[in-house]
Amino acid sequence: MTTLVHIDYPFKGPFGPALTEKFKSLAEETSNEPGLLWKIWTENPQQEEAGGVYLFQNESQAQKYLEKYLGKMISNGITEVRARIVKVHSELSDITNAPLSGQTTIQSSQ
Amino acid sequence: MTTLVHIDYPFKGPFGPALTEKFKSLAEETSNEPGLLWKIWTENPQQEEAGGVYLFQNESQAQKYLEKYLGKMISNGITEVRARIVKVHSELSDITNAPLSGQTTIQSSQ
């Protein structure tokens, strides 16, 4: 069952384009995580926070990723991570146009 | 700038297919909210919670929706709503295949 992970943590920056430079290689690595359909990166410069919303194919993959991620954060000295795993209700989500599968590139051939 | 809203609140059910019956017409109404690209409905039966993740075209639309939504919840006696508005970092999100636009049906014409 498709499963969502929310993560937020205190973060003093950089934000915006400088954040891209800082985390570009991490983003490329993240895109290859087992079972990850997508991740939205979030930032909240006014409240000095950053985070993400991840969609995984199933709960087991979400839990495995989160354990690895939290371990990495702790070893980097970041211990104030808020993390939640929630189940996706696919029928209601379909009605509100939710993107519950990976992106597909559709090319028109003539 | 694309903006994400997280909402969670205590909820004793129903979950699963019965939740669809309960909220189907609300979901249809939600899909027409100004500026809403999509909503993912979430449920957490073990912790007795429900919620959602919404993607809006911009922060102003996200704030307007949230004010209306919280007003509706309070008038229904639900006051323990956790709600957060965060900015989307589109460059990093693109690398991790994030769905930052509404779903588009692409038809191939020959």
PDB file of C-alpha atoms in Angstrom:
ATOM      1  CA  MET A   1       0.000   0.000   0.000  1.00  0.00           C
ATOM      2  CA  THR A   2       1.391   3.387  -1.012  1.00  0.00           C
ATOM      3  CA  THR A   3       2.867   5.131   2.023  1.00  0.00           C
ATOM      4  CA  LEU A   4       3.812   8.729   2.700  1.00  0.00           C
ATOM      5  CA  VAL A   5       6.691   9.938   4.872  1.00  0.00           C
ATOM      6  CA  HIS A   6       6.852  13.526   6.257  1.00  0.00           C
ATOM      7  CA  ILE A   7      10.161  14.814   7.580  1.00  0.00           C
ATOM      8  CA  ASP A   8      10.988  18.251   9.068  1.00  0.00           C
ATOM      9  CA  TYR A   9      14.042  19.456  10.952  1.00  0.00           C
ATOM     10  CA  PRO A  10      15.614  22.721  12.126  1.00  0.00           C
ATOM     11  CA  PHE A  11      17.834  24.131   9.378  1.00  0.00           C
ATOM     12  CA  LYS A  12      19.627  27.462   9.246  1.00  0.00           C
ATOM     13  CA  GLY A  13      20.160  27.447   5.497  1.00  0.00           C
ATOM     14  CA  PRO A  14      21.252  27.937   2.856  1.00  0.00           C
ATOM     15  CA  PHE A  15      17.865  28.126   1.142  1.00  0.00           C
ATOM     16  CA  GLY A  16      16.844  28.609  -2.498  1.00  0.00           C
ATOM     17  CA  PRO A  17      19.471  28.139  -5.237  1.00  0.00           C
ATOM     18  CA  ALA A  18      22.289  27.642  -2.700  1.00  0.00           C
ATOM     19  CA  LEU A  19      20.348  24.691  -1.259  1.00  0.00           C
ATOM     20  CA  THR A  20      20.388  23.102  -4.702  1.00  0.00           C
ATOM     21  CA  GLU A  21      24.191  23.293  -4.791  1.00  0.00           C
ATOM     22  CA  LYS A  22      24.437  21.817  -1.288  1.00  0.00           C
ATOM     23  CA  PHE A  23      22.067  18.892  -1.822  1.00  0.00           C
ATOM     24  CA  LYS A  24      22.124  18.180  -5.558  1.00  0.00           C
ATOM     25  CA  SER A  25      24.193  15.010  -5.230  1.00  0.00           C
ATOM     26  CA  LEU A  26      22.081  13.855  -2.269  1.00  0.00           C
ATOM     27  CA  ALA A  27      18.950  14.393  -4.377  1.00  0.00           C
ATOM     28  CA  GLU A  28      20.414  12.274  -7.178  1.00  0.00           C
ATOM     29  CA  GLU A  29      21.224   9.539  -4.648  1.00  0.00           C
ATOM     30  CA  THR A  30      17.736   9.809  -3.082  1.00  0.00           C
ATOM     31  CA  SER A  31      16.044   9.336  -6.451  1.00  0.00           C
ATOM     32  CA  ASN A  32      17.505   5.797  -6.530  1.00  0.00           C
ATOM     33  CA  GLU A  33      16.200   4.716  -3.098  1.00  0.00           C
ATOM     34  CA  PRO A  34      14.362   1.357  -3.271  1.00  0.00           C
ATOM     35  CA  GLY A  35      10.619   1.838  -3.591  1.00  0.00           C
ATOM     36  CA  LEU A  36      10.722   5.651  -3.700  1.00  0.00           C
ATOM     37  CA  LEU A  37       8.231   6.998  -6.233  1.00  0.00           C
ATOM     38  CA  TRP A  38       9.083  10.662  -5.581  1.00  0.00           C
ATOM     39  CA  LYS A  39      10.240  13.177  -2.998  1.00  0.00           C
ATOM     40  CA  ILE A  40       9.157  16.809  -2.674  1.00  0.00           C
ATOM     41  CA  TRP A  41      11.847  18.931  -0.970  1.00  0.00           C
ATOM     42  CA  THR A  42      10.467  21.626   1.318  1.00  0.00           C
ATOM     43  CA  GLU A  43      11.990  24.699   2.949  1.00  0.00           C
ATOM     44  CA  ASN A  44      10.736  27.237   5.448  1.00  0.00           C
ATOM     45  CA  PRO A  45      13.338  30.037   5.631  1.00  0.00           C
ATOM     46  CA  GLN A  46      11.296  32.208   8.024  1.00  0.00           C
ATOM     47  CA  GLN A  47      11.004  29.409  10.585  1.00  0.00           C
ATOM     48  CA  GLU A  48      14.473  28.037   9.769  1.00  0.00           C
ATOM     49  CA  GLU A  49      13.305  24.564   8.815  1.00  0.00           C
ATOM     50  CA  ALA A  50      13.711  22.170   5.938  1.00  0.00           C
ATOM     51  CA  GLY A  51      12.166  18.812   5.167  1.00  0.00           C
ATOM     52  CA  GLY A  52      10.468  16.614   2.656  1.00  0.00           C
ATOM     53  CA  VAL A  53       7.460  14.561   1.683  1.00  0.00           C
ATOM     54  CA  TYR A  54       8.229  11.131   0.220  1.00  0.00           C
ATOM     55  CA  LEU A  55       5.933   8.652  -1.487  1.00  0.00           C
ATOM     56  CA  PHE A  56       6.960   4.984  -1.246  1.00  0.00           C
ATOM     57  CA  GLN A  57       5.460   1.946  -2.938  1.00  0.00           C
ATOM     58  CA  ASN A  58       4.823   0.315   0.443  1.00  0.00           C
ATOM     59  CA  GLU A  59       5.174   0.778   4.188  1.00  0.00           C
ATOM     60  CA  SER A  60       8.108  -1.596   4.592  1.00  0.00           C
ATOM     61  CA  GLN A  61      10.237   0.411   2.130  1.00  0.00           C
ATOM     62  CA  ALA A  62       9.211   3.655   3.848  1.00  0.00           C
ATOM     63  CA  GLN A  63      10.284   2.291   7.247  1.00  0.00           C
ATOM     64  CA  LYS A  64      13.615   1.001   5.928  1.00  0.00           C
ATOM     65  CA  TYR A  65      14.372   4.375   4.339  1.00  0.00           C
ATOM     66  CA  LEU A  66      13.409   6.277   7.479  1.00  0.00           C
ATOM     67  CA  GLU A  67      15.627   4.122   9.721  1.00  0.00           C
ATOM     68  CA  LYS A  68      18.596   4.690   7.410  1.00  0.00           C
ATOM     69  CA  TYR A  69      17.833   8.418   7.119  1.00  0.00           C
ATOM     70  CA  LEU A  70      17.451   8.982  10.859  1.00  0.00           C
ATOM     71  CA  GLY A  71      20.678   7.089  11.512  1.00  0.00           C
ATOM     72  CA  LYS A  72      22.488   9.348   9.034  1.00  0.00           C
ATOM     73  CA  MET A  73      21.011  12.518  10.593  1.00  0.00           C
ATOM     74  CA  ILE A  74      22.002  11.421  14.113  1.00  0.00           C
ATOM     75  CA  SER A  75      25.543  10.651  13.002  1.00  0.00           C
ATOM     76  CA  ASN A  76      25.637  14.212  11.568  1.00  0.00           C
ATOM     77  CA  GLY A  77      24.560  15.628  14.945  1.00  0.00           C
ATOM     78  CA  ILE A  78      20.968  16.426  13.882  1.00  0.00           C
ATOM     79  CA  THR A  79      18.682  14.902  16.476  1.00  0.00           C
ATOM     80  CA  GLU A  80      15.582  17.106  16.321  1.00  0.00           C
ATOM     81  CA  VAL A  81      13.963  15.383  13.353  1.00  0.00           C
ATOM     82  CA  ARG A  82      10.165  15.131  13.231  1.00  0.00           C
ATOM     83  CA  ALA A  83       9.214  12.137  11.103  1.00  0.00           C
ATOM     84  CA  ARG A  84       5.862  10.510  10.423  1.00  0.00           C
ATOM     85  CA  ILE A  85       4.726   7.563   8.318  1.00  0.00           C
ATOM     86  CA  VAL A  86       1.097   7.585   7.147  1.00  0.00           C
ATOM     87  CA  LYS A  87      -0.921   5.355   4.831  1.00  0.00           C
ATOM     88  CA  VAL A  88      -2.333   6.790   1.617  1.00  0.00           C
ATOM     89  CA  HIS A  89      -6.069   6.453   1.012  1.00  0.00           C
ATOM     90  CA  SER A  90      -5.900   5.851  -2.727  1.00  0.00           C
ATOM     91  CA  GLU A  91      -9.626   5.993  -3.605  1.00  0.00           C
ATOM     92  CA  LEU A  92     -10.187   9.467  -2.127  1.00  0.00           C
ATOM     93  CA  SER A  93      -6.774  10.608  -3.387  1.00  0.00           C
ATOM     94  CA  ASP A  94      -7.689   9.601  -6.940  1.00  0.00           C
ATOM     95  CA  ILE A  95     -10.711  11.931  -6.790  1.00  0.00           C
ATOM     96  CA  THR A  96      -8.443  14.861  -5.870  1.00  0.00           C
ATOM     97  CA  ASN A  97      -5.951  14.136  -8.698  1.00  0.00           C
ATOM     98  CA  ALA A  98      -3.183  12.841  -6.433  1.00  0.00           C
ATOM     99  CA  PRO A  99       0.014  11.628  -8.128  1.00  0.00           C
ATOM    100  CA  LEU A 100       0.299   8.140  -6.639  1.00  0.00           C
ATOM    101  CA  SER A 101       2.622   6.607  -9.191  1.00  0.00           C
ATOM    102  CA  GLY A 102       6.050   7.544 -10.490  1.00  0.00           C
ATOM    103  CA  GLN A 103       6.195  10.076 -13.290  1.00  0.00           C
ATOM    104  CA  THR A 104       6.058   8.649 -16.767  1.00  0.00           C
ATOM    105  CA  THR A 105       7.390  10.374 -19.800  1.00  0.00           C
ATOM    106  CA  ILE A 106       4.853  10.020 -22.566  1.00  0.00           C
ATOM    107  CA  GLN A 107       6.099  10.744 -26.043  1.00  0.00           C
ATOM    108  CA  SER A 108       3.832  11.152 -28.983  1.00  0.00           C
ATOM    109  CA  SER A 109       5.061   9.310 -32.071  1.00  0.00           C
ATOM    110  CA  GLN A 110       3.580  10.244 -35.413  1.00  0.00           C
TER     111      GLN A 110
ATOM    112  CA  MET B   1       5.742  29.490  -5.784  1.00  0.00           C
ATOM    113  CA  THR B   2       4.310  26.004  -5.334  1.00  0.00           C
ATOM    114  CA  THR B   3       3.321  25.486  -1.707  1.00  0.00           C
ATOM    115  CA  LEU B   4       2.565  22.378   0.315  1.00  0.00           C
ATOM    116  CA  VAL B   5       0.046  22.063   3.160  1.00  0.00           C
ATOM    117  CA  HIS B   6       0.168  19.197   5.719  1.00  0.00           C
ATOM    118  CA  ILE B   7      -2.884  18.535   7.848  1.00  0.00           C
ATOM    119  CA  ASP B   8      -3.401  15.867  10.554  1.00  0.00           C
ATOM    120  CA  TYR B   9      -6.129  15.474  13.145  1.00  0.00           C
ATOM    121  CA  PRO B  10      -7.444  12.865  15.593  1.00  0.00           C
ATOM    122  CA  PHE B  11      -9.978  10.640  13.852  1.00  0.00           C
ATOM    123  CA  LYS B  12     -11.701   7.530  15.148  1.00  0.00           C
ATOM    124  CA  GLY B  13     -12.759   6.241  11.750  1.00  0.00           C
ATOM    125  CA  PRO B  14     -14.199   4.889   9.615  1.00  0.00           C
ATOM    126  CA  PHE B  15     -11.070   4.017   7.626  1.00  0.00           C
ATOM    127  CA  GLY B  16     -10.549   2.272   4.286  1.00  0.00           C
ATOM    128  CA  PRO B  17     -13.543   1.808   1.956  1.00  0.00           C
ATOM    129  CA  ALA B  18     -15.992   3.236   4.520  1.00  0.00           C
ATOM    130  CA  LEU B  19     -13.953   6.459   4.545  1.00  0.00           C
ATOM    131  CA  THR B  20     -14.507   6.736   0.801  1.00  0.00           C
ATOM    132  CA  GLU B  21     -18.276   6.617   1.325  1.00  0.00           C
ATOM    133  CA  LYS B  22     -18.079   9.229   4.075  1.00  0.00           C
ATOM    134  CA  PHE B  23     -15.874  11.713   2.235  1.00  0.00           C
ATOM    135  CA  LYS B  24     -16.478  11.073  -1.461  1.00  0.00           C
ATOM    136  CA  SER B  25     -18.559  14.219  -1.999  1.00  0.00           C
ATOM    137  CA  LEU B  26     -16.082  16.285   0.064  1.00  0.00           C
ATOM    138  CA  ALA B  27     -13.266  14.962  -2.147  1.00  0.00           C
ATOM    139  CA  GLU B  28     -15.162  15.999  -5.279  1.00  0.00           C
ATOM    140  CA  GLU B  29     -15.680  19.470  -3.776  1.00  0.00           C
ATOM    141  CA  THR B  30     -12.000  19.682  -2.730  1.00  0.00           C
ATOM    142  CA  SER B  31     -10.810  18.910  -6.257  1.00  0.00           C
ATOM    143  CA  ASN B  32     -12.363  22.230  -7.350  1.00  0.00           C
ATOM    144  CA  GLU B  33     -10.615  24.408  -4.736  1.00  0.00           C
ATOM    145  CA  PRO B  34      -8.906  27.443  -6.327  1.00  0.00           C
ATOM    146  CA  GLY B  35      -5.231  26.783  -6.987  1.00  0.00           C
ATOM    147  CA  LEU B  36      -5.251  23.184  -5.739  1.00  0.00           C
ATOM    148  CA  LEU B  37      -3.101  20.961  -7.953  1.00  0.00           C
ATOM    149  CA  TRP B  38      -3.757  17.796  -5.955  1.00  0.00           C
ATOM    150  CA  LYS B  39      -4.481  16.358  -2.522  1.00  0.00           C
ATOM    151  CA  ILE B  40      -3.271  13.052  -1.089  1.00  0.00           C
ATOM    152  CA  TRP B  41      -5.632  11.738   1.610  1.00  0.00           C
ATOM    153  CA  THR B  42      -3.889   9.972   4.483  1.00  0.00           C
ATOM    154  CA  GLU B  43      -5.086   7.713   7.278  1.00  0.00           C
ATOM    155  CA  ASN B  44      -3.436   6.172  10.289  1.00  0.00           C
ATOM    156  CA  PRO B  45      -5.902   3.695  11.830  1.00  0.00           C
ATOM    157  CA  GLN B  46      -3.485   2.455  14.513  1.00  0.00           C
ATOM    158  CA  GLN B  47      -2.912   5.956  15.870  1.00  0.00           C
ATOM    159  CA  GLU B  48      -6.502   7.043  15.126  1.00  0.00           C
ATOM    160  CA  GLU B  49      -5.570   9.929  12.858  1.00  0.00           C
ATOM    161  CA  ALA B  50      -6.428  11.169   9.395  1.00  0.00           C
ATOM    162  CA  GLY B  51      -5.095  14.007   7.303  1.00  0.00           C
ATOM    163  CA  GLY B  52      -3.826  15.122   3.961  1.00  0.00           C
ATOM    164  CA  VAL B  53      -1.038  16.643   1.923  1.00  0.00           C
ATOM    165  CA  TYR B  54      -2.093  19.358  -0.527  1.00  0.00           C
ATOM    166  CA  LEU B  55      -0.126  21.027  -3.303  1.00  0.00           C
ATOM    167  CA  PHE B  56      -1.205  24.570  -4.217  1.00  0.00           C
ATOM    168  CA  GLN B  57      -0.024  26.792  -7.069  1.00  0.00           C
ATOM    169  CA  ASN B  58       1.039  29.478  -4.591  1.00  0.00           C
ATOM    170  CA  GLU B  59       1.222  30.369  -0.901  1.00  0.00           C
ATOM    171  CA  SER B  60      -1.693  32.808  -0.957  1.00  0.00           C
ATOM    172  CA  GLN B  61      -4.091  30.122  -2.238  1.00  0.00           C
ATOM    173  CA  ALA B  62      -2.750  27.665   0.351  1.00  0.00           C
ATOM    174  CA  GLN B  63      -3.374  30.156   3.159  1.00  0.00           C
ATOM    175  CA  LYS B  64      -6.897  30.983   1.966  1.00  0.00           C
ATOM    176  CA  TYR B  65      -7.778  27.302   1.782  1.00  0.00           C
ATOM    177  CA  LEU B  66      -6.333  26.583   5.213  1.00  0.00           C
ATOM    178  CA  GLU B  67      -8.271  29.439   6.859  1.00  0.00           C
ATOM    179  CA  LYS B  68     -11.516  28.173   5.330  1.00  0.00           C
ATOM    180  CA  TYR B  69     -10.701  24.565   6.243  1.00  0.00           C
ATOM    181  CA  LEU B  70      -9.784  25.320   9.867  1.00  0.00           C
ATOM    182  CA  GLY B  71     -12.953  27.411  10.260  1.00  0.00           C
ATOM    183  CA  LYS B  72     -15.019  24.469   8.998  1.00  0.00           C
ATOM    184  CA  MET B  73     -13.271  22.016  11.344  1.00  0.00           C
ATOM    185  CA  ILE B  74     -13.776  24.273  14.372  1.00  0.00           C
ATOM    186  CA  SER B  75     -17.468  24.701  13.555  1.00  0.00           C
ATOM    187  CA  ASN B  76     -17.658  20.872  13.491  1.00  0.00           C
ATOM    188  CA  GLY B  77     -16.104  20.687  16.951  1.00  0.00           C
ATOM    189  CA  ILE B  78     -12.672  19.489  15.760  1.00  0.00           C
ATOM    190  CA  THR B  79     -10.083  21.784  17.303  1.00  0.00           C
ATOM    191  CA  GLU B  80      -6.976  19.603  17.500  1.00  0.00           C
ATOM    192  CA  VAL B  81      -5.823  20.120  13.931  1.00  0.00           C
ATOM    193  CA  ARG B  82      -2.095  20.225  13.200  1.00  0.00           C
ATOM    194  CA  ALA B  83      -1.519  22.254  10.036  1.00  0.00           C
ATOM    195  CA  ARG B  84       1.668  23.452   8.375  1.00  0.00           C
ATOM    196  CA  ILE B  85       2.408  25.444   5.227  1.00  0.00           C
ATOM    197  CA  VAL B  86       5.847  24.941   3.646  1.00  0.00           C
ATOM    198  CA  LYS B  87       7.465  26.151   0.427  1.00  0.00           C
ATOM    199  CA  VAL B  88       8.447  23.646  -2.229  1.00  0.00           C
ATOM    200  CA  HIS B  89      12.058  23.649  -3.446  1.00  0.00           C
ATOM    201  CA  SER B  90      11.353  22.910  -7.081  1.00  0.00           C
ATOM    202  CA  GLU B  91      14.911  22.370  -8.371  1.00  0.00           C
ATOM    203  CA  LEU B  92      15.767  19.622  -5.879  1.00  0.00           C
ATOM    204  CA  SER B  93      12.238  18.198  -6.151  1.00  0.00           C
ATOM    205  CA  ASP B  94      12.624  17.868  -9.925  1.00  0.00           C
ATOM    206  CA  ILE B  95      15.701  15.671  -9.381  1.00  0.00           C
ATOM    207  CA  THR B  96      13.657  13.312  -7.181  1.00  0.00           C
ATOM    208  CA  ASN B  97      10.779  13.070  -9.704  1.00  0.00           C
ATOM    209  CA  ALA B  98       8.304  15.147  -7.679  1.00  0.00           C
ATOM    210  CA  PRO B  99       4.891  15.769  -9.237  1.00  0.00           C
ATOM    211  CA  LEU B 100       4.735  19.566  -9.013  1.00  0.00           C
ATOM    212  CA  SER B 101       2.064  20.189 -11.599  1.00  0.00           C
ATOM    213  CA  GLY B 102      -1.510  18.982 -11.966  1.00  0.00           C
ATOM    214  CA  GLN B 103      -2.026  15.709 -13.739  1.00  0.00           C
ATOM    215  CA  THR B 104      -2.355  16.079 -17.469  1.00  0.00           C
ATOM    216  CA  THR B 105      -3.906  13.611 -19.800  1.00  0.00           C
ATOM    217  CA  ILE B 106      -1.670  13.392 -22.828  1.00  0.00           C
ATOM    218  CA  GLN B 107      -3.222  11.904 -25.912  1.00  0.00           C
ATOM    219  CA  SER B 108      -1.217  10.938 -28.902  1.00  0.00           C
ATOM    220  CA  SER B 109      -2.766  12.072 -32.179  1.00  0.00           C
ATOM    221  CA  GLN B 110      -1.520  10.460 -35.357  1.00  0.00           C
TER     222      GLN B 110
END
